[in-house]
Coordinates of C-alpha atoms in Angstrom, one line a residue:
M1 CA 99.9 63.0 74.9
P2 CA 100.7 65.4 77.8
D3 CA 98.3 65.6 80.7
A4 CA 96.5 68.7 81.7
G5 CA 98.5 70.7 84.1
P6 CA 97.1 71.7 87.5
D7 CA 96.6 75.4 86.4
R8 CA 94.7 74.5 83.2
A9 CA 91.0 75.0 83.4
T10 CA 88.9 72.1 82.3
A11 CA 86.6 72.5 79.3
R12 CA 83.5 72.8 81.5
K13 CA 85.2 75.4 83.8
A14 CA 86.2 77.4 80.8
I15 CA 82.6 77.5 79.6
A16 CA 81.3 78.3 83.2
L17 CA 83.8 81.2 83.3
L18 CA 81.8 82.8 80.4
T19 CA 78.3 81.7 81.1
G20 CA 78.2 81.9 84.9
A21 CA 74.7 81.4 86.3
A22 CA 73.1 81.6 82.8
G23 CA 74.3 78.0 82.4
F24 CA 75.1 75.8 79.4
T25 CA 73.0 73.2 77.5
E26 CA 75.3 70.5 76.1
H27 CA 74.6 68.9 72.7
R28 CA 75.9 65.7 71.3
P29 CA 76.2 64.5 67.7
P30 CA 74.6 61.2 66.6
P31 CA 76.7 58.2 67.7
S32 CA 79.4 57.1 65.3
P33 CA 81.6 54.5 66.9
L34 CA 85.2 53.9 66.0
P35 CA 86.5 50.5 65.0
P36 CA 88.6 48.7 67.7
D37 CA 91.7 50.7 68.5
G38 CA 90.6 53.4 66.0
P39 CA 90.9 53.6 62.2
L40 CA 94.5 52.5 62.2
G41 CA 94.1 49.7 64.7
W42 CA 96.7 51.5 66.9
A43 CA 97.5 49.1 69.7
G44 CA 96.4 50.5 73.1
Y45 CA 94.4 53.3 71.6
D46 CA 91.1 52.2 73.1
A47 CA 92.8 51.8 76.5
A48 CA 94.2 55.3 76.3
R49 CA 90.8 56.7 75.5
E50 CA 89.3 54.9 78.5
R51 CA 92.0 56.3 80.8
A52 CA 91.4 59.8 79.4
S53 CA 87.7 59.5 79.9
A54 CA 88.1 58.2 83.5
R55 CA 90.5 61.1 84.3
T56 CA 88.4 63.9 82.8
G57 CA 84.8 62.6 82.9
E58 CA 84.5 63.4 79.2
E59 CA 83.8 61.2 76.2
E60 CA 86.0 63.2 73.8
S61 CA 88.4 66.2 73.7
V62 CA 85.6 68.7 72.7
L63 CA 82.2 69.4 74.1
Y64 CA 79.7 71.9 72.7
G65 CA 76.2 73.3 73.1
T66 CA 74.3 76.6 73.6
G67 CA 74.7 79.2 76.3
V68 CA 74.4 82.8 77.2
V69 CA 77.4 85.1 77.6
G70 CA 76.4 88.3 79.3
D71 CA 73.0 88.9 77.5
R72 CA 73.9 87.2 74.2
A73 CA 73.0 83.7 73.2
C74 CA 75.7 81.8 71.3
V75 CA 77.0 78.3 70.6
L76 CA 80.0 77.5 72.7
L77 CA 82.6 74.8 72.0
S78 CA 85.4 74.0 74.5
F79 CA 88.4 71.7 74.3
E80 CA 89.4 69.4 77.1
F81 CA 93.2 69.3 77.1
G82 CA 93.2 66.6 79.7
F83 CA 91.6 64.2 77.1
L84 CA 94.6 63.1 75.0
G85 CA 96.0 66.6 74.9
G86 CA 92.9 68.1 73.4
S87 CA 93.8 66.4 70.2
L88 CA 91.5 66.2 67.2
G89 CA 90.3 62.7 66.1
R90 CA 87.4 61.7 63.9
Q91 CA 84.9 61.9 66.8
T92 CA 86.3 65.3 67.7
G93 CA 85.7 66.4 64.1
D94 CA 82.1 65.1 64.5
R95 CA 81.6 67.4 67.5
L96 CA 83.3 70.4 65.9
A97 CA 81.3 70.1 62.7
A98 CA 78.1 69.7 64.7
A99 CA 78.9 72.8 66.7
Y100 CA 79.3 74.9 63.6
E101 CA 76.1 73.4 62.1
L102 CA 74.2 74.2 65.3
A103 CA 75.3 77.8 65.1
L104 CA 74.3 77.9 61.4
A105 CA 70.8 76.3 62.1
R106 CA 70.0 78.7 65.0
R107 CA 71.8 81.7 63.5
L108 CA 73.9 82.2 66.5
P109 CA 77.5 83.4 66.9
L110 CA 80.1 80.7 67.7
V111 CA 82.6 81.1 70.6
A112 CA 85.4 78.6 70.7
L113 CA 87.5 78.0 73.8
V114 CA 90.6 76.3 72.4
A115 CA 93.2 74.3 74.1
T116 CA 94.7 71.6 71.9
G117 CA 98.0 70.0 70.9
G118 CA 96.8 69.4 67.3
S119 CA 95.8 66.3 65.3
R120 CA 95.7 62.9 67.0
M121 CA 98.5 60.7 65.7
Q122 CA 96.8 57.4 66.7
E123 CA 94.2 58.1 64.0
G124 CA 96.7 59.2 61.3
M125 CA 95.3 60.8 58.2
I126 CA 91.8 60.3 59.4
A127 CA 92.6 62.7 62.2
L128 CA 94.4 65.1 60.0
T129 CA 91.5 65.4 57.5
Q130 CA 89.3 66.7 60.4
L131 CA 91.0 70.0 59.8
Q132 CA 89.3 70.1 56.3
R133 CA 85.9 69.4 57.9
V134 CA 86.4 72.3 60.3
A135 CA 87.5 74.7 57.6
A136 CA 84.5 73.8 55.5
A137 CA 82.1 74.3 58.4
S138 CA 83.7 77.6 59.2
V139 CA 83.3 78.8 55.6
R140 CA 79.6 78.0 55.7
L141 CA 79.2 80.0 58.9
R142 CA 81.0 83.0 57.3
A143 CA 78.8 82.8 54.2
A144 CA 75.8 83.0 56.5
G145 CA 77.1 86.3 58.1
L146 CA 77.6 84.7 61.5
P147 CA 80.6 85.7 63.6
Q148 CA 83.2 83.4 65.1
I149 CA 85.2 84.3 68.2
A150 CA 88.1 82.2 69.5
V151 CA 89.6 82.3 73.0
V152 CA 92.9 80.6 72.9
R153 CA 94.0 78.9 76.1
D154 CA 97.1 77.2 77.1
P155 CA 98.2 75.5 74.9
T156 CA 96.8 76.1 71.5
T157 CA 99.0 74.6 68.8
G158 CA 99.0 72.6 65.6
G159 CA 95.9 72.2 63.4
G160 CA 93.5 73.4 66.2
W161 CA 95.3 76.8 66.1
A162 CA 95.4 76.8 62.3
T163 CA 91.6 76.2 62.0
V164 CA 89.4 76.9 65.0
G165 CA 91.8 79.4 66.6
A166 CA 93.5 81.5 63.9
G167 CA 90.5 81.0 61.6
A168 CA 88.1 82.9 63.8
D169 CA 87.0 86.5 63.0
V170 CA 88.3 87.7 66.4
V171 CA 91.1 86.0 68.4
L172 CA 91.5 86.6 72.1
A173 CA 94.2 85.0 74.2
L174 CA 94.6 84.3 77.9
P175 CA 97.8 85.6 79.4
G176 CA 100.7 83.1 79.4
A177 CA 99.1 80.8 76.9
Q178 CA 101.3 78.9 74.5
V179 CA 100.0 79.8 71.0
G180 CA 101.5 78.7 67.7
F181 CA 101.4 76.2 64.9
A182 CA 104.4 74.4 66.1
G183 CA 104.0 72.6 69.5
S184 CA 106.8 72.6 72.1
R185 CA 108.1 69.2 71.1
V186 CA 108.4 69.9 67.3
R187 CA 110.1 73.3 67.2
P188 CA 113.7 73.9 66.3
P189 CA 115.8 73.6 69.5
D190 CA 116.9 77.3 69.3
A191 CA 113.4 78.7 68.7
D192 CA 112.5 81.8 70.6
P193 CA 109.7 80.7 73.0
Y194 CA 108.3 84.3 73.0
A195 CA 107.2 83.8 69.4
Y196 CA 105.0 81.0 70.5
S197 CA 103.3 82.9 73.4
A198 CA 100.1 84.9 73.6
D199 CA 102.1 88.1 73.9
G200 CA 104.4 87.2 71.1
Q201 CA 101.5 86.5 68.8
F202 CA 99.8 89.7 69.8
E203 CA 103.0 91.6 68.9
A204 CA 103.1 89.9 65.6
G205 CA 99.5 90.9 64.8
Q206 CA 98.1 87.3 65.0
V207 CA 96.0 87.9 68.2
D208 CA 93.6 90.8 68.7
A209 CA 93.9 91.1 72.5
V210 CA 95.4 89.3 75.5
V211 CA 92.6 89.3 78.1
P212 CA 92.9 88.3 81.7
A213 CA 90.5 85.6 82.8
D214 CA 88.6 87.9 85.1
E215 CA 87.9 90.3 82.2
L216 CA 87.0 87.7 79.6
T217 CA 83.3 87.6 80.1
A218 CA 83.0 91.4 79.7
A219 CA 85.2 91.3 76.6
V220 CA 83.4 88.5 74.9
T221 CA 80.0 90.1 75.7
H222 CA 81.1 93.3 74.1
W223 CA 82.3 91.5 71.0
L224 CA 79.1 89.5 70.7
R225 CA 77.1 92.8 70.9
A226 CA 79.3 94.4 68.3
L227 CA 79.5 91.5 65.8
G228 CA 75.9 90.4 65.9
P229 CA 74.3 89.0 63.9
H230 CA 72.6 92.2 62.9
E231 CA 70.0 93.2 60.3
D232 CA 69.6 96.6 58.5
L233 CA 71.8 98.7 60.6
P234 CA 71.9 102.5 59.7
A235 CA 75.0 104.2 58.4
A236 CA 77.6 105.4 60.9
P237 CA 76.8 109.0 61.9
V238 CA 79.4 111.6 60.9
P239 CA 81.5 112.4 64.0
R240 CA 81.2 115.8 65.4
A241 CA 84.3 118.0 64.9
L242 CA 86.6 118.6 67.9
S243 CA 88.5 121.8 68.6
V244 CA 92.1 122.1 69.6
A245 CA 90.9 121.9 73.3
G246 CA 88.8 118.9 72.6
A247 CA 85.4 120.6 72.7
P248 CA 83.0 120.1 69.9
V249 CA 83.1 122.6 67.1
P250 CA 79.5 123.8 66.8
R251 CA 78.6 124.1 63.1
A252 CA 79.0 122.5 59.7
L253 CA 79.0 123.8 56.1
S254 CA 77.0 121.6 53.8
A255 CA 77.6 121.0 50.1
G256 CA 75.1 123.7 49.4
G257 CA 77.2 126.2 51.1
T258 CA 75.0 127.0 54.1
E259 CA 75.8 126.7 57.7
S260 CA 73.9 124.1 59.6
A261 CA 74.1 121.7 62.6
A262 CA 73.8 118.7 60.3
G263 CA 77.5 117.9 59.8
A264 CA 78.3 118.6 63.4
G265 CA 76.1 115.6 63.7
T266 CA 75.3 113.4 66.5
G267 CA 77.7 114.0 69.3
A268 CA 79.4 111.2 71.0
G269 CA 80.7 112.1 74.5
A270 CA 82.4 109.0 75.7
G271 CA 86.0 107.9 76.3
T272 CA 87.4 104.5 76.7
G273 CA 89.0 103.0 79.8
A274 CA 92.5 101.7 79.4
G275 CA 91.8 98.3 81.0
A276 CA 94.3 95.7 82.0
A277 CA 93.8 93.7 78.9
K278 CA 96.5 94.1 76.2
G279 CA 94.8 95.4 73.1
S280 CA 91.3 94.9 74.4
G281 CA 90.4 98.6 74.5
A282 CA 87.1 97.4 76.0
G283 CA 86.8 100.4 78.3
T284 CA 83.4 102.1 78.7
G285 CA 82.6 105.7 78.9
P286 CA 79.6 107.8 80.0
G287 CA 77.9 107.2 76.7
A288 CA 78.2 108.1 73.0
G289 CA 75.5 109.4 70.8
T290 CA 74.3 112.3 73.0
P291 CA 73.3 115.5 71.2
S292 CA 76.1 118.0 70.6
A293 CA 75.9 121.7 71.2
A294 CA 75.3 122.3 67.5
D295 CA 73.3 125.5 67.9
S296 CA 75.6 127.6 70.1
G297 CA 78.8 129.6 69.5
P298 CA 80.4 130.9 66.4
A299 CA 81.6 128.6 63.6
V300 CA 85.3 128.2 63.2
P301 CA 86.4 130.2 60.2
L302 CA 87.5 128.3 57.1
P303 CA 91.1 128.7 55.9
E304 CA 91.6 131.5 53.5
T305 CA 94.5 130.0 51.6
G306 CA 95.9 126.6 50.7
R307 CA 99.0 127.2 52.8
E308 CA 96.8 127.9 55.9
A309 CA 94.8 124.7 55.3
V310 CA 97.9 122.7 55.2
A311 CA 99.3 124.4 58.3
R312 CA 96.1 123.8 60.3
A313 CA 96.1 120.1 59.3
R314 CA 99.8 119.8 60.4
D315 CA 99.3 121.6 63.7
P316 CA 100.4 119.3 66.5
R317 CA 97.7 120.6 68.7
R318 CA 94.9 119.5 66.4
P319 CA 92.8 116.6 67.7
R320 CA 93.8 113.2 66.3
A321 CA 92.1 109.9 65.7
E322 CA 92.3 108.8 69.3
A323 CA 90.4 111.8 70.5
Y324 CA 87.7 111.4 67.8
L325 CA 87.3 107.7 68.6
A326 CA 87.1 108.3 72.3
D327 CA 84.4 110.9 71.7
Y328 CA 82.4 108.8 69.3
F329 CA 82.3 105.4 71.1
A330 CA 81.2 104.2 74.5
V331 CA 83.1 101.0 74.0
R332 CA 86.0 100.2 71.6
L333 CA 87.1 96.7 70.7
P334 CA 90.4 96.9 68.7
L335 CA 91.3 94.5 65.9
H336 CA 95.1 94.1 66.0
G337 CA 97.4 93.3 63.2
D338 CA 97.3 92.3 59.6
R339 CA 97.4 88.5 60.1
S340 CA 100.6 88.4 58.1
G341 CA 103.0 89.0 60.9
S342 CA 103.0 92.8 61.1
T343 CA 101.2 95.7 62.8
D344 CA 101.0 99.5 62.1
P345 CA 100.6 101.5 65.3
G346 CA 99.7 104.5 63.1
L347 CA 96.4 102.9 62.1
L348 CA 93.6 102.0 64.6
C349 CA 90.9 99.6 63.6
G350 CA 88.2 97.5 65.2
F351 CA 84.6 97.6 66.2
G352 CA 82.9 99.9 68.7
L353 CA 79.5 100.4 70.4
R354 CA 78.0 103.9 70.6
G355 CA 76.0 105.1 73.6
D356 CA 72.8 103.9 72.0
G357 CA 74.2 100.5 71.4
Q358 CA 74.8 100.8 67.7
P359 CA 77.8 98.9 66.5
V360 CA 80.1 100.6 64.0
A361 CA 83.4 99.3 62.6
Y362 CA 86.2 101.8 62.5
V363 CA 89.5 102.4 60.6
A364 CA 91.4 105.5 61.7
Q365 CA 94.7 106.9 60.5
C366 CA 96.7 108.6 63.2
G367 CA 98.6 111.3 61.2
T368 CA 101.6 109.1 60.3
P369 CA 102.5 107.5 56.9
T370 CA 100.4 104.4 56.7
R371 CA 102.4 101.2 56.4
P372 CA 101.4 98.1 54.4
A373 CA 100.4 96.3 57.6
G374 CA 98.0 99.1 58.3
Y375 CA 96.3 98.8 54.9
R376 CA 96.0 95.1 55.3
A377 CA 94.4 95.5 58.7
A378 CA 92.1 98.1 57.3
A379 CA 91.0 95.8 54.5
R380 CA 90.5 92.9 57.0
T381 CA 88.3 95.2 59.2
I382 CA 86.2 96.5 56.3
R383 CA 85.6 93.0 54.9
L384 CA 84.6 91.6 58.2
A385 CA 82.2 94.5 58.9
D386 CA 80.7 94.0 55.4
R387 CA 80.2 90.3 55.9
L388 CA 78.5 90.9 59.3
G389 CA 76.4 93.8 58.1
V390 CA 78.0 96.4 60.4
P391 CA 78.5 100.0 59.0
V392 CA 82.0 101.4 58.7
L393 CA 83.5 104.7 59.8
T394 CA 86.9 105.7 58.5
L395 CA 89.0 108.7 59.8
V396 CA 91.5 109.9 57.2
D397 CA 94.7 111.6 58.5
T398 CA 98.0 110.8 56.8
P399 CA 100.6 112.7 54.8
G400 CA 100.6 109.6 52.6
A401 CA 101.5 106.0 52.4
A402 CA 104.9 105.0 53.8
N403 CA 107.4 105.1 50.9
D404 CA 110.6 103.7 52.4
A405 CA 112.3 100.6 51.0
G406 CA 110.9 98.5 53.8
A407 CA 107.3 99.5 52.9
E408 CA 108.0 98.6 49.3
R409 CA 109.4 95.2 50.2
A410 CA 106.3 94.6 52.4
G411 CA 104.0 95.1 49.5
A412 CA 102.8 98.7 49.8
G413 CA 101.2 98.8 46.3
A414 CA 99.3 95.6 46.7
A415 CA 98.1 96.5 50.3
I416 CA 96.8 99.9 49.1
A417 CA 95.1 98.2 46.1
D418 CA 93.4 95.7 48.4
T419 CA 92.1 98.5 50.6
F420 CA 90.7 100.4 47.6
A421 CA 89.0 97.1 46.7
A422 CA 87.6 96.5 50.1
V423 CA 86.0 99.9 50.2
A424 CA 84.7 99.6 46.7
A425 CA 83.2 96.2 47.3
A426 CA 81.5 97.1 50.6
R427 CA 77.8 96.6 50.7
V428 CA 77.4 98.2 54.1
P429 CA 77.5 102.0 54.2
V430 CA 80.9 103.5 54.7
T431 CA 81.2 107.0 56.2
T432 CA 84.5 109.0 56.0
L433 CA 85.6 112.1 58.0
V434 CA 88.9 113.7 57.0
I435 CA 90.3 115.0 60.3
G436 CA 93.7 116.2 59.1
E437 CA 96.0 115.5 56.2
G438 CA 94.6 113.8 53.1
G439 CA 97.8 112.8 51.5
S440 CA 97.2 111.5 48.0
G441 CA 96.3 107.8 47.3
G442 CA 97.5 106.7 50.7
A443 CA 94.6 108.7 52.2
L444 CA 92.1 108.2 49.4
A445 CA 92.2 104.4 49.8
L446 CA 90.2 104.8 53.0
A447 CA 87.8 107.5 51.7
A448 CA 84.2 106.5 50.9
P449 CA 83.1 107.6 47.4
D450 CA 80.1 110.0 47.7
N451 CA 80.1 109.9 51.5
T452 CA 83.3 111.8 52.6
H453 CA 83.1 114.7 54.9
V454 CA 85.9 117.0 56.0
T455 CA 86.8 119.1 59.1
V456 CA 87.8 122.8 58.9
D457 CA 91.3 121.8 59.9
S458 CA 91.9 119.3 57.1
Y459 CA 93.0 119.3 53.5
F460 CA 93.1 116.7 50.7
S461 CA 95.4 116.8 47.8
V462 CA 96.7 114.7 44.9
I463 CA 100.2 115.6 46.2
A464 CA 101.8 117.6 49.0
P465 CA 102.3 121.2 47.9
E466 CA 106.1 121.0 48.6
L467 CA 106.5 118.0 46.4
A468 CA 104.3 119.5 43.7
A469 CA 106.5 122.7 43.7
A470 CA 109.7 120.6 43.6
I471 CA 108.3 118.6 40.6
L472 CA 107.4 121.8 38.8
K473 CA 110.9 123.2 39.6
R474 CA 109.4 126.1 41.5
P475 CA 111.3 127.8 44.4
P476 CA 110.2 127.1 48.0
S477 CA 108.7 130.6 48.1
E478 CA 106.0 129.5 45.6
T479 CA 104.8 126.6 47.7
G480 CA 101.9 128.6 49.0
A481 CA 100.8 129.6 45.5
T482 CA 101.1 125.9 44.5
A483 CA 98.8 124.9 47.4
D484 CA 96.2 127.4 46.2
Q485 CA 96.4 126.0 42.7
L486 CA 95.8 122.5 44.0
R487 CA 92.5 123.6 45.5
L488 CA 93.0 121.5 48.6
R489 CA 91.1 123.5 51.2
P490 CA 87.9 122.1 52.8
Q491 CA 85.7 124.5 50.9
D492 CA 87.5 123.6 47.6
L493 CA 86.8 119.9 48.3
V494 CA 83.1 120.6 48.7
D495 CA 83.0 122.7 45.5
L496 CA 84.8 120.0 43.6
G497 CA 82.2 117.5 44.7
F498 CA 84.7 115.3 46.6
A499 CA 83.3 116.1 50.0
R500 CA 79.7 116.2 51.0
S501 CA 80.1 118.7 53.9
I502 CA 82.5 120.5 56.1
V503 CA 82.1 119.5 59.7
G504 CA 82.9 122.4 62.0

């Protein structure tokens, strides 16, 4: 097994990086000694373990216990790569299983600091089956509604990546880390090393963020606050509408047809900092959730025709998802990728913290055709939020699902179906605001039944008016009349019972 390099933090230093002065209380499982030279009687195995222990000061390749990160108690487990390459043997499995059980017993989130070369060959199949133990322990933690965060260090490969690492709810990676199922000595000789790097895995949607070490404590603290555990969180407030200039639109039209401040809702007033972390989005703003100016100024007029509603929604000056999310959240924590090798830059999803500290999960379309990877990422986010008891906000804005040949080959139909199913099965409240185009089923997949709201510069339709006119063999001059027939304006959507209110 390779030794730890000089630039690799030890298991204890990795924990101290997160806990700081708050400290760490180590736990140990009950003693369970191995037979001489391990279960296979591998000659020299006991001696190798003794050398590893003398070199690192550790008894095994994993240590675990309780600690505090920021202001959040959690169970931490950390791999010591200097102990036989951080490999997993039976006693490693004992410690990993005990860490998960400790989190379950105390109802605490689990944070894993992973650096491993995989299963320990000197213990053969006994070592390999530890992966099944870890998977079973992880499933029990999920069933209890407790979050799992993995920080993958250099290197994270083999079964450790395929269980403790990639199996976590949120995966953060340190810059420059080697990350992949195949370790450096077992890859094809012509393999692209970038594919096995933290940046490469981020690009492929397998890692949620690449976070520098000096930003890791803040990032993990934010994630722990967002993921909980929580109990009985209220529904996500409806975002306030934004004007073309980015200022809040002051009023809303309810389903009863009267103007009120209700839909303009609880204002947000916070942007996000860009940060140095790739994909972290963990910037903080001045604070979301502050009251909006809902009682001042005239209401924006509603579109008079279907053509006008469509034109407003397609206006490039109209505020998009990024502006709404920046206004709504004080801190945003993106989830990145579909975990199937793809990403969709036209769909943003993750968790956020509002100014009052309320966590909300979000899925937001950015005005482009949504690709299968986007729908898979959306379903992943909604299901995670549902399991953790966190309310969901969806922002709908798409001309429709991507319909090119590549999207079909990537499973567009199945991905959309899975998103419909995720919304339908959600036990947490889902709140939807249509902020632009509501293009048929590709938009409807993200809309909450009975809790969808629309802005004055949005529309929703079974089909785009141009396409409807073409199908009906009408000339282009009749597109506007077709839009009117489709009853796609915000006020039509309220009258039809699809939308609960018009925001702005």
